[in-house]
């Protein structure tokens, strides 16, 4: 059975999302780079800046010498997360088999939706219009019989549009393309193929035997041969959702005051702890994310020896996690706490110091009852109070 696989790629995704919020950035050279230093590395570049020679991985100082009008913006993980959720909601209307990837790229398996939605080409054109109308984003869309060729088809387009590859013609479609269009061909191997072996096109690579390919690619030769023939059996795999309870907060202003940051940590702990106790679960795995003012995010995990859902004990573990993670002298603008690896909470007091005592459990229960009746702010712990 022929498959219909759609690949969507939104060029310079962080820049495109920033332009949705601030329309004055459109048609201007824009780059995303953390911090204000000229040594900061550019993460995303608009097409206007690319035309002047600016590339990802280049320092900001070098980029400004090539493009004096360049505007640099810090990364905004909160905005990108909102954009990802909106994009995921939009594509969910077409098929449950969707694979959302970083940087505004995704795959959709439309094979099972063909009778309902029509051919893949028609679905791609419809998605292109909805993307522009609902999210004010534009991208290149490739439709083919597998993930590999649909991705190559989308990358071949120089401007937003749809490229539909006839089923069964995948090999003839990619044969005249340069070898660097084939995923997995790095810069080193590309130079080897072009300069020493004089192999410029994918079709020439496909004509080589497996033994010849092993001289260049070693154990990856069978995979390269399969890809050069336009074959790819990989399924569209939706991301597996890990059950978690999380709380995230962004400060009203960027801070490096320890008391303010600990107050925010306490608020996140109380929110997660309350939700854990409501479902009678304890968390054995904590993850803390710090969003710095220069756009860089840091993340660290901690596995607990004993699963916890008591606010006091969760707070102690989170403070230790924060102290080991926060190593940069940069102000912080946001924090996120995630609790995973749930276990049933038995509410059994410990004979030692690892868990809460019976008195602490009763006190936590009384606090939860007050908050459920009057709200979270009716009673607060000391670390959450900042003068």
Coordinates of C-alpha atoms in Angstrom, one line a residue:
X1 CA 0.0 0.0 0.0
X2 CA 1.4 3.4 -1.0
X3 CA 1.8 5.8 1.9
X4 CA 1.1 9.5 1.9
X5 CA 3.7 11.3 4.1
X6 CA 3.7 15.0 4.4
X7 CA 6.6 17.0 5.7
X8 CA 6.3 20.7 6.7
X9 CA 9.3 22.9 7.3
X10 CA 9.0 26.5 8.5
X11 CA 12.3 28.3 7.5
X12 CA 14.0 30.2 10.4
X13 CA 11.2 29.1 12.8
X14 CA 12.2 31.3 15.8
X15 CA 12.4 34.4 13.5
X16 CA 9.1 33.5 11.9
X17 CA 7.4 33.2 15.3
X18 CA 8.9 36.5 16.5
X19 CA 7.6 38.2 13.3
X20 CA 4.0 37.0 14.2
X21 CA 4.2 38.9 17.4
X22 CA 6.1 41.9 16.1
X23 CA 5.1 42.7 12.5
X24 CA 7.7 45.5 12.2
X25 CA 10.4 42.7 12.0
X26 CA 9.1 41.5 8.6
X27 CA 11.3 42.1 5.6
X28 CA 14.1 43.1 7.8
X29 CA 17.4 41.2 8.5
X30 CA 16.8 39.5 11.8
X31 CA 18.9 36.9 13.8
X32 CA 18.3 35.1 17.1
X33 CA 21.3 35.0 19.4
X34 CA 21.6 34.7 23.2
X35 CA 23.1 37.6 25.1
X36 CA 24.4 41.0 24.0
X37 CA 28.1 40.0 23.4
X38 CA 29.6 40.2 19.9
X39 CA 30.9 36.7 20.6
X40 CA 27.4 35.2 21.0
X41 CA 26.6 32.5 18.4
X42 CA 23.7 33.0 16.1
X43 CA 21.0 30.3 16.3
X44 CA 18.5 31.4 13.6
X45 CA 18.7 33.8 10.6
X46 CA 16.1 35.3 8.4
X47 CA 16.4 35.1 4.6
X48 CA 17.1 38.8 4.4
X49 CA 20.2 38.4 6.6
X50 CA 21.2 35.2 4.8
X51 CA 21.4 37.2 1.5
X52 CA 24.1 39.3 3.1
X53 CA 26.1 36.3 4.1
X54 CA 25.0 35.8 7.7
X55 CA 24.7 32.1 8.7
X56 CA 23.8 30.1 11.8
X57 CA 26.9 29.4 14.0
X58 CA 28.5 32.7 13.1
X59 CA 29.3 35.2 15.9
X60 CA 27.2 38.3 16.2
X61 CA 30.2 40.6 15.7
X62 CA 31.1 38.9 12.4
X63 CA 27.4 39.0 11.3
X64 CA 27.1 42.7 12.0
X65 CA 30.2 43.4 9.9
X66 CA 28.5 41.6 7.0
X67 CA 25.1 43.1 7.6
X68 CA 25.2 46.4 9.6
X69 CA 21.4 46.6 9.6
X70 CA 21.1 43.2 11.4
X71 CA 18.6 43.1 14.3
X72 CA 19.5 40.6 17.0
X73 CA 16.8 39.1 19.3
X74 CA 17.3 36.9 22.3
X75 CA 15.7 33.4 22.2
X76 CA 12.2 33.3 23.7
X77 CA 11.4 29.7 24.9
X78 CA 8.0 30.7 26.2
X79 CA 6.9 32.1 22.9
X80 CA 8.2 29.1 21.0
X81 CA 6.4 26.7 23.4
X82 CA 3.1 28.6 22.6
X83 CA 3.8 28.3 18.9
X84 CA 4.5 24.6 19.2
X85 CA 1.2 24.0 21.0
X86 CA -0.7 26.0 18.4
X87 CA 1.0 24.2 15.5
X88 CA 0.4 20.8 17.1
X89 CA -3.3 21.6 17.6
X90 CA -3.6 22.6 13.9
X91 CA -2.0 19.5 12.5
X92 CA -3.9 17.3 14.9
X93 CA -7.1 17.9 12.8
X94 CA -5.5 16.0 9.9
X95 CA -4.2 12.8 11.4
X96 CA -3.3 11.3 14.8
X97 CA 0.0 10.1 13.3
X98 CA 2.0 13.3 13.6
X99 CA 5.6 13.7 14.5
X100 CA 6.5 17.2 15.7
X101 CA 10.2 18.0 15.5
X102 CA 12.3 20.9 16.7
X103 CA 12.7 24.1 14.7
X104 CA 9.3 24.1 13.1
X105 CA 9.5 20.8 11.3
X106 CA 7.0 17.9 11.4
X107 CA 5.8 14.8 9.6
X108 CA 2.1 13.7 9.1
X109 CA 1.1 10.3 7.9
X110 CA -2.0 10.9 5.8
X111 CA -2.4 7.3 4.6
X112 CA -5.3 6.4 6.8
X113 CA -7.0 9.8 6.2
X114 CA -7.0 9.5 2.4
X115 CA -10.6 8.6 2.0
X116 CA -11.7 11.3 4.4
X117 CA -9.4 14.2 3.3
X118 CA -8.5 13.3 -0.2
X119 CA -5.0 13.0 -1.9
X120 CA -2.0 14.2 0.0
X121 CA -1.4 17.0 -2.4
X122 CA -4.8 18.5 -1.7
X123 CA -4.3 18.1 2.1
X124 CA -0.9 19.9 1.8
X125 CA -2.5 22.8 0.0
X126 CA -5.2 23.1 2.6
X127 CA -2.7 23.0 5.4
X128 CA -0.7 25.7 3.7
X129 CA -3.7 28.0 3.6
X130 CA -4.7 27.3 7.2
X131 CA -1.2 27.8 8.4
X132 CA -1.1 31.3 6.8
X133 CA -4.7 32.2 7.9
X134 CA -4.7 30.9 11.5
X135 CA -1.1 31.2 12.6
X136 CA 0.3 33.7 10.1
X137 CA 3.2 31.3 9.3
X138 CA 4.4 30.0 6.0
X139 CA 6.5 27.0 5.1
X140 CA 7.5 24.5 2.5
X141 CA 5.6 21.3 2.2
X142 CA 6.7 18.0 0.6
X143 CA 4.4 15.0 -0.1
X144 CA 5.8 11.6 -1.0
X145 CA 5.6 7.9 -0.2
X146 CA 8.1 8.0 2.7
X147 CA 9.6 10.4 5.2
X148 CA 13.0 10.7 3.5
X149 CA 11.7 11.9 0.1
X150 CA 9.0 14.1 1.6
X151 CA 11.7 15.9 3.6
X152 CA 13.9 16.3 0.6
X153 CA 11.0 17.5 -1.5
X154 CA 10.2 20.2 1.1
X155 CA 13.9 21.3 1.3
X156 CA 14.0 21.6 -2.5
X157 CA 11.5 24.5 -2.5
X158 CA 13.2 28.0 -2.4
X159 CA 9.9 29.7 -1.3
X160 CA 6.7 28.6 0.5
X161 CA 4.7 26.1 -1.5
X162 CA 3.9 22.4 -2.1
X163 CA 6.0 19.8 -3.8
X164 CA 4.2 16.5 -4.6
X165 CA 6.3 13.5 -5.6
X166 CA 4.5 10.8 -7.6
X167 CA 4.3 7.5 -5.7
X168 CA 6.9 5.1 -7.1
X169 CA 9.0 7.9 -8.6
X170 CA 10.9 8.7 -5.5
X171 CA 14.3 7.4 -6.8
X172 CA 14.0 9.3 -10.1
X173 CA 13.0 12.4 -8.2
X174 CA 16.1 12.5 -6.0
X175 CA 18.6 11.1 -8.5
X176 CA 19.5 14.5 -10.2
X177 CA 19.8 16.3 -6.8
X178 CA 23.2 17.2 -5.3
X179 CA 24.6 14.7 -2.8
X180 CA 24.3 17.2 0.0
X181 CA 20.5 17.0 -0.2
X182 CA 20.7 13.5 1.1
X183 CA 20.3 13.4 5.0
X184 CA 23.4 11.9 6.7
X185 CA 26.0 13.2 4.3
X186 CA 28.1 15.4 6.5
X187 CA 30.4 18.2 5.3
X188 CA 33.5 15.9 5.6
X189 CA 32.0 13.1 3.5
X190 CA 30.5 15.6 1.1
X191 CA 34.0 17.0 0.4
X192 CA 35.3 13.4 0.0
X193 CA 32.5 12.6 -2.5
X194 CA 32.9 15.8 -4.5
X195 CA 36.6 16.3 -4.6
X196 CA 38.2 12.8 -4.5
X197 CA 35.5 10.6 -6.0
X198 CA 33.8 13.2 -8.2
X199 CA 30.3 12.1 -7.2
X200 CA 28.1 15.1 -7.4
X201 CA 24.6 13.7 -7.7
X202 CA 22.5 11.2 -5.7
X203 CA 22.0 9.1 -8.7
X204 CA 25.7 8.6 -9.1
X205 CA 25.9 7.6 -5.4
X206 CA 23.0 5.1 -6.0
X207 CA 24.9 3.4 -8.8
X208 CA 27.7 2.3 -6.5
X209 CA 27.8 -1.2 -5.1
X210 CA 27.5 -1.8 -1.3
X211 CA 31.2 -2.8 -1.3
X212 CA 32.2 0.5 -2.8
X213 CA 30.1 2.4 -0.4
X214 CA 31.7 0.7 2.6
X215 CA 35.0 2.2 1.6
X216 CA 33.6 5.7 2.3
X217 CA 30.8 5.1 4.8
X218 CA 31.9 2.0 6.7
X219 CA 29.0 0.4 8.6
X220 CA 26.6 3.1 7.5
X221 CA 26.9 2.0 3.8
X222 CA 23.6 -0.1 3.8
X223 CA 21.7 2.9 5.1
X224 CA 23.3 5.3 2.6
X225 CA 22.5 2.9 -0.2
X226 CA 18.9 2.6 0.8
X227 CA 18.5 6.4 1.1
X228 CA 20.2 7.0 -2.3
X229 CA 17.6 4.8 -3.8
X230 CA 14.8 6.9 -2.3
X231 CA 13.8 4.1 0.2
X232 CA 12.7 4.7 3.7
X233 CA 10.6 2.4 5.9
X234 CA 10.7 4.5 9.0
X235 CA 7.1 5.2 10.3
X236 CA 5.8 8.5 11.5
X237 CA 6.1 8.2 15.3
X238 CA 4.2 10.5 17.6
X239 CA 6.2 11.7 20.5
X240 CA 5.6 9.6 23.6
X241 CA 4.2 11.8 26.3
X242 CA 5.8 11.2 29.7
X243 CA 3.3 11.6 32.5
X244 CA 4.3 14.6 34.6
X245 CA 3.0 17.4 36.7
X246 CA 4.7 20.7 36.1
X247 CA 4.5 24.3 37.2
X248 CA 6.2 27.2 35.4
X249 CA 6.5 30.9 36.2
X250 CA 8.1 33.9 34.7
X251 CA 9.1 36.8 37.0
X252 CA 7.7 40.3 36.6
X253 CA 11.3 41.4 36.2
X254 CA 14.6 39.6 35.7
X255 CA 16.2 38.7 39.0
X256 CA 19.3 37.4 40.7
X257 CA 18.1 38.0 44.3
X258 CA 18.2 34.6 46.0
X259 CA 15.2 35.4 48.3
X260 CA 13.0 36.2 45.3
X261 CA 14.1 33.1 43.4
X262 CA 13.6 30.9 46.4
X263 CA 10.1 32.4 46.8
X264 CA 9.3 31.5 43.2
X265 CA 10.7 28.0 43.8
X266 CA 8.5 27.6 46.8
X267 CA 5.4 28.6 44.8
X268 CA 6.2 26.1 42.1
X269 CA 6.7 23.3 44.7
X270 CA 3.4 24.1 46.5
X271 CA 1.5 24.0 43.2
X272 CA 3.1 20.7 42.1
X273 CA 2.7 19.2 45.6
X274 CA -0.9 20.1 45.8
X275 CA -1.7 18.4 42.5
X276 CA 0.3 15.3 43.5
X277 CA -1.6 14.9 46.7
X278 CA -4.9 15.4 44.9
X279 CA -4.3 12.3 42.8
X280 CA -2.6 10.5 45.7
X281 CA 0.7 10.2 44.0
X282 CA 4.3 10.9 45.0
X283 CA 7.1 11.9 42.6
X284 CA 10.4 10.1 42.4
X285 CA 12.0 12.3 39.6
X286 CA 12.3 16.1 39.6
X287 CA 13.4 18.3 36.7
X288 CA 14.2 22.0 37.1
X289 CA 14.6 24.4 34.1
X290 CA 16.0 27.9 34.4
X291 CA 15.4 30.5 31.8
X292 CA 18.1 33.2 31.9
X293 CA 17.6 36.7 30.7
X294 CA 20.0 36.3 27.7
X295 CA 17.7 33.6 26.3
X296 CA 19.7 30.5 27.3
X297 CA 17.9 27.8 29.3
X298 CA 19.5 25.2 31.6
X299 CA 18.0 22.0 32.7
X300 CA 18.9 19.3 35.3
X301 CA 17.2 16.2 36.7
X302 CA 17.3 14.6 40.1
X303 CA 16.0 11.2 41.1
X304 CA 14.8 10.9 44.7
X305 CA 15.7 8.0 46.9
X306 CA 12.2 8.1 48.3
X307 CA 9.2 9.5 46.3
X308 CA 7.8 12.6 47.9
X309 CA 4.7 14.8 47.7
X310 CA 5.1 16.8 50.9
X311 CA 5.8 20.4 50.2
X312 CA 8.6 20.7 52.8
X313 CA 10.6 17.8 51.5
X314 CA 10.0 18.6 47.9
X315 CA 11.3 22.1 48.5
X316 CA 14.5 20.9 50.1
X317 CA 15.2 18.7 47.1
X318 CA 14.4 21.5 44.6
X319 CA 16.6 24.0 46.4
X320 CA 19.5 21.6 46.2
X321 CA 18.8 21.1 42.5
X322 CA 18.7 24.9 41.9
X323 CA 22.0 25.5 43.7
X324 CA 23.8 22.9 41.6
X325 CA 22.2 24.1 38.4
X326 CA 22.4 27.9 38.7
X327 CA 26.1 28.5 37.9
X328 CA 25.8 31.5 35.6
X329 CA 26.1 35.1 36.7
X330 CA 23.1 36.1 34.6
X331 CA 19.7 37.3 35.8
X332 CA 16.9 34.8 35.7
X333 CA 13.5 35.5 34.1
X334 CA 11.7 32.2 34.5
X335 CA 11.7 28.8 36.3
X336 CA 9.9 25.5 35.6
X337 CA 9.5 22.5 37.9
X338 CA 8.4 19.1 36.5
X339 CA 7.6 16.1 38.7
X340 CA 7.7 12.6 37.1
X341 CA 8.0 8.9 37.9
X342 CA 4.8 8.7 40.0
X343 CA 4.3 6.2 42.8
X344 CA 1.2 5.7 45.0
X345 CA 1.4 7.8 48.1
X346 CA 0.8 5.6 51.2
X347 CA 1.1 8.4 53.7
X348 CA 3.1 6.2 56.0
X349 CA 5.4 8.1 58.4
X350 CA 9.0 7.1 58.5
X351 CA 11.0 5.9 61.5
X352 CA 14.0 7.9 60.2
X353 CA 14.5 11.3 58.7
X354 CA 13.8 10.4 55.0
X355 CA 10.2 11.2 55.0
X356 CA 7.6 13.3 56.8
X357 CA 6.4 12.5 60.3
X358 CA 2.8 12.0 61.3
X359 CA 2.6 15.5 62.7
X360 CA 4.0 16.9 59.4
X361 CA 1.5 14.9 57.4
X362 CA -1.4 16.2 59.5
X363 CA -0.2 19.7 59.2
X364 CA 0.1 19.4 55.4
X365 CA -3.4 18.0 55.3
X366 CA -4.8 21.0 57.2
X367 CA -3.0 23.4 54.9
X368 CA -4.5 21.7 51.9
X369 CA -8.0 21.9 53.4
X370 CA -7.6 25.6 54.0
X371 CA -6.3 26.3 50.5
X372 CA -9.0 24.2 48.8
X373 CA -11.6 26.3 50.7
X374 CA -10.1 29.8 50.6
X375 CA -7.4 29.7 47.9
X376 CA -3.7 29.1 47.7
X377 CA -2.8 32.5 49.2
X378 CA -4.7 32.0 52.4
X379 CA -1.6 30.5 54.0
X380 CA 2.0 30.7 52.9
X381 CA 5.3 29.2 53.9
X382 CA 8.1 31.4 55.0
X383 CA 10.3 31.0 51.9
X384 CA 7.4 32.2 49.7
X385 CA 7.2 35.5 51.6
X386 CA 9.5 38.2 50.2
X387 CA 9.6 41.7 51.8

